[in-house]
CSV table of C-alpha atoms in Angstrom, one decimal:
chain,number,residue,atom,x,y,z
A,29,MET,CA,78.8,189.8,89.4
A,30,LEU,CA,79.3,188.6,85.9
A,31,LEU,CA,77.7,190.8,83.0
A,32,VAL,CA,77.0,189.5,79.6
A,33,ALA,CA,75.9,191.4,76.7
A,34,HIS,CA,75.0,190.4,73.2
A,35,SER,CA,75.2,192.5,70.1
A,36,THR,CA,74.7,192.0,66.4
A,37,ARG,CA,76.5,195.2,65.5
A,38,ARG,CA,80.4,195.2,65.2
A,39,GLY,CA,82.2,197.5,67.6
A,40,THR,CA,79.7,197.6,70.5
A,41,THR,CA,81.7,197.9,73.7
A,42,PHE,CA,81.4,198.1,77.4
A,43,ALA,CA,83.2,201.5,77.8
A,44,GLU,CA,80.2,203.2,78.9
A,45,ILE,CA,79.9,201.0,81.9
A,46,GLY,CA,83.5,200.7,82.8
A,47,CYS,CA,84.2,197.1,82.3
A,48,SER,CA,87.1,195.2,80.7
A,49,PRO,CA,85.6,193.4,77.6
A,50,TYR,CA,86.3,189.8,76.6
A,51,VAL,CA,85.4,189.5,72.9
A,52,TYR,CA,84.9,186.8,70.5
A,53,LYS,CA,83.7,187.1,66.9
A,54,TYR,CA,81.4,185.2,64.6
A,55,GLU,CA,81.1,186.3,61.1
A,56,THR,CA,78.6,189.1,61.8
A,57,ASN,CA,78.4,189.6,65.5
A,58,ILE,CA,80.3,190.3,68.5
A,59,GLU,CA,79.7,189.2,72.2
A,60,HIS,CA,81.4,190.8,75.2
A,61,PHE,CA,81.9,189.4,78.6
A,62,CYS,CA,83.3,191.2,81.5
A,63,THR,CA,83.4,191.4,85.2
A,64,THR,CA,82.4,194.4,87.1
A,65,ARG,CA,84.9,196.1,89.4
A,66,PRO,CA,84.0,195.3,93.0
A,67,SER,CA,82.8,198.3,95.0
A,68,THR,CA,84.5,199.4,98.2
A,69,SER,CA,81.5,198.2,100.1
A,70,GLU,CA,81.9,194.6,99.0
A,71,SER,CA,83.6,192.0,101.3
A,72,LYS,CA,87.0,190.4,100.4
A,73,GLU,CA,85.0,187.2,99.8
A,74,GLU,CA,82.8,188.8,97.3
A,75,ARG,CA,85.6,190.2,95.5
A,76,LYS,CA,87.2,186.8,95.4
A,77,ILE,CA,84.1,185.3,93.8
A,78,ASP,CA,83.9,188.3,91.3
A,79,ASN,CA,87.4,187.7,90.3
A,80,ARG,CA,87.0,184.0,89.4
A,81,ASP,CA,88.0,182.5,86.1
A,82,PRO,CA,85.6,184.2,83.6
A,83,CYS,CA,85.3,181.1,81.5
A,84,ALA,CA,84.3,179.0,84.4
A,85,ALA,CA,82.0,181.7,85.5
A,86,VAL,CA,79.9,181.2,82.2
A,87,GLY,CA,79.9,177.5,82.7
A,88,GLY,CA,82.8,176.6,80.3
A,89,ALA,CA,86.2,175.2,80.3
A,90,CYS,CA,89.5,176.6,78.7
A,91,VAL,CA,90.9,174.2,76.0
A,92,ASP,CA,93.5,174.5,73.3
A,93,ILE,CA,92.3,176.0,70.0
A,94,CYS,CA,91.3,173.1,67.7
A,95,SER,CA,91.7,170.6,70.6
A,96,GLY,CA,89.4,167.7,69.7
A,97,GLY,CA,87.9,169.9,66.7
A,98,VAL,CA,85.9,171.8,69.1
A,99,CYS,CA,86.9,175.4,68.0
A,100,SER,CA,88.9,177.4,65.8
A,101,SER,CA,90.9,180.6,65.9
A,102,GLY,CA,88.3,183.2,67.0
A,103,GLY,CA,86.2,180.4,68.3
A,104,LEU,CA,83.5,180.4,71.1
A,105,PHE,CA,84.1,182.7,73.9
A,106,THR,CA,87.8,183.4,72.8
A,107,GLY,CA,89.3,186.0,75.4
A,108,LEU,CA,87.8,184.2,78.4
A,109,CYS,CA,91.0,182.1,78.9
A,110,THR,CA,94.5,183.2,80.0
A,111,SER,CA,96.1,182.6,76.7
A,112,PRO,CA,95.0,183.8,73.2
A,113,GLU,CA,95.7,180.3,72.1
A,114,ARG,CA,92.9,178.9,74.2
A,115,CYS,CA,89.2,179.2,74.1
A,116,CYS,CA,86.2,178.6,76.4
A,117,ILE,CA,83.8,175.8,75.4
A,118,PRO,CA,80.5,175.4,77.2
A,119,GLN,CA,80.5,171.9,78.9
A,120,ASP,CA,76.9,171.2,79.1
A,121,LEU,CA,75.8,170.9,75.5
A,122,VAL,CA,74.9,167.4,74.5
A,123,VAL,CA,73.5,166.4,71.1
A,124,GLY,CA,71.6,163.2,71.5
A,125,ASP,CA,72.3,160.3,69.1
A,126,ASN,CA,68.7,160.2,67.9
A,127,CYS,CA,68.9,163.9,67.0
A,128,LEU,CA,72.2,163.5,65.1
A,129,ASN,CA,71.0,160.4,63.4
A,130,CYS,CA,67.9,162.2,62.1
A,131,ILE,CA,69.9,165.3,61.0
A,132,CYS,CA,72.1,162.9,59.0
A,133,GLN,CA,69.1,161.2,57.6
A,134,SER,CA,67.4,164.4,56.6
A,135,ALA,CA,70.5,166.3,55.2
A,136,SER,CA,71.6,163.6,52.8
A,137,GLY,CA,68.3,161.6,52.1
A,138,GLY,CA,69.2,158.5,54.1
A,139,CYS,CA,72.4,159.3,55.9
A,140,ILE,CA,74.5,158.5,52.7
A,141,ASP,CA,77.9,159.9,51.5
A,142,VAL,CA,76.8,162.6,49.1
A,143,LYS,CA,79.6,163.2,46.4
A,144,SER,CA,78.3,166.5,44.7
A,145,GLY,CA,76.2,169.4,45.3
A,146,ASN,CA,76.1,172.1,47.8
A,147,GLY,CA,77.4,170.5,50.8
A,148,LEU,CA,79.1,167.0,50.8
A,149,GLY,CA,79.2,163.8,52.7
A,150,TYR,CA,76.7,162.3,55.2
A,151,PHE,CA,75.7,165.7,56.8
A,152,ARG,CA,76.0,167.8,53.6
A,153,ILE,CA,78.9,169.8,55.1
A,154,THR,CA,80.1,172.8,53.2
A,155,TRP,CA,83.7,174.1,53.3
A,156,PRO,CA,82.8,177.2,55.5
A,157,TYR,CA,81.0,174.9,58.0
A,158,TRP,CA,84.0,172.6,58.1
A,159,SER,CA,86.2,175.5,58.7
A,160,ASP,CA,84.1,176.7,61.6
A,161,CYS,CA,84.0,173.4,63.3
A,162,GLY,CA,87.7,173.4,63.6
A,163,LYS,CA,88.8,171.7,60.3
A,164,PRO,CA,89.1,168.1,61.7
A,165,GLY,CA,90.4,165.2,59.5
A,166,GLY,CA,93.2,166.8,57.9
A,167,SER,CA,91.3,168.2,54.8
A,168,TYR,CA,87.7,169.1,53.9
A,169,ASN,CA,87.2,166.0,51.6
A,170,ALA,CA,88.7,163.6,54.0
A,171,CYS,CA,86.4,164.7,56.8
A,172,VAL,CA,83.0,165.2,55.1
A,173,HIS,CA,83.3,161.7,53.4
A,174,ASN,CA,84.2,160.0,56.8
A,175,TYR,CA,81.0,159.4,58.9
A,176,GLN,CA,82.8,159.7,62.3
A,177,CYS,CA,84.7,162.9,61.3
A,178,SER,CA,81.8,164.6,59.8
A,179,ARG,CA,79.7,163.6,62.9
A,180,GLN,CA,82.5,165.1,65.1
A,181,CYS,CA,82.4,168.3,62.8
A,182,VAL,CA,78.7,168.8,63.4
A,183,VAL,CA,78.9,168.4,67.1
A,184,ALA,CA,81.8,170.9,67.2
A,185,TYR,CA,79.8,173.2,65.1
A,186,LEU,CA,76.8,173.1,67.3
A,187,LYS,CA,79.0,173.5,70.4
A,188,ARG,CA,80.3,176.7,68.9
A,189,TYR,CA,77.0,178.2,67.8
A,190,VAL,CA,74.2,176.9,70.2
A,191,THR,CA,74.3,178.7,73.4
A,192,SER,CA,70.7,178.6,74.5
A,193,SER,CA,67.5,176.4,73.9
A,194,GLN,CA,69.5,173.2,73.4
A,195,THR,CA,66.9,171.3,71.7
A,196,CYS,CA,66.9,169.1,68.5
A,197,GLU,CA,65.0,171.7,66.7
A,198,ARG,CA,67.7,174.4,67.4
A,199,PHE,CA,70.5,171.9,66.5
A,200,SER,CA,68.7,171.1,63.3
A,201,ARG,CA,68.0,174.6,62.2
A,202,ILE,CA,71.5,175.8,62.9
A,203,HIS,CA,73.0,172.8,61.1
A,204,LYS,CA,71.0,173.7,58.1
A,205,GLY,CA,71.0,177.4,58.1
A,206,GLY,CA,74.0,178.6,60.1
A,207,PRO,CA,74.3,180.5,63.4
A,208,TRP,CA,70.9,182.2,62.7
A,209,GLY,CA,69.3,179.5,60.6
A,210,TRP,CA,66.7,178.9,63.2
A,211,LYS,CA,65.1,182.2,62.3
A,212,TRP,CA,64.5,181.6,58.5
A,213,GLY,CA,64.5,179.1,55.8
A,214,THR,CA,64.8,176.0,57.7
A,215,ASP,CA,61.2,175.0,58.4
A,216,ALA,CA,61.2,172.2,55.7
A,217,PHE,CA,64.5,170.7,57.0
A,218,TRP,CA,63.2,170.7,60.7
A,219,SER,CA,59.9,169.0,59.5
A,220,LYS,CA,62.0,166.3,58.1
A,221,VAL,CA,64.1,165.8,61.2
A,222,ASN,CA,61.0,166.1,63.5
A,223,ALA,CA,59.3,163.3,61.6
A,224,CYS,CA,62.3,161.1,61.8
A,225,CYS,CA,62.5,161.8,65.6
A,226,GLY,CA,58.9,160.7,65.8
A,227,LYS,CA,59.7,157.4,64.3
A,228,LEU,CA,62.6,156.9,66.8
A,229,GLY,CA,60.4,157.7,69.8
A,230,GLY,CA,61.7,161.3,70.1
A,231,CYS,CA,65.0,163.3,70.0
């Protein structure tokens, strides 16, 4: 049986229930993943299932850190793979082209290469955002002013932080406001993206 717990407080552990924690950190939260110890009443086959790869058990695959720009050190589900240099990436997250195009249109006012302000390039990417997406492109400026690199960065960022409700609304709000951006301050941005999606027949 796989147990998953989510916490917004640093230091929360599974010590009280006797699990071995697998930990990854965002800037302000910790999540733990652990497998329960099989009881003596369980069959050998059940124990074999319980001891399966913990990354695969949550629907992910182990990849090298920064492979393809998908995660950085301390990235998503770090600790679920056999090596600290690898991280567990969900394999089922797909950001549609219409959604990405509308995020780009709404972020920069026409999907244009913004040269100044809070967030640069086609998607108005900030340096911390670029760092979180795995620092693709060799440097911040080289990536954010290159459409393909900045698009790759956005997809990697969303893969890192979107773990449920994989909708264009969730993608848009997290792109604009960060990991918890869907909760506050992103209504106006989502309205722009939603209007764009309507013109394209949906996202």
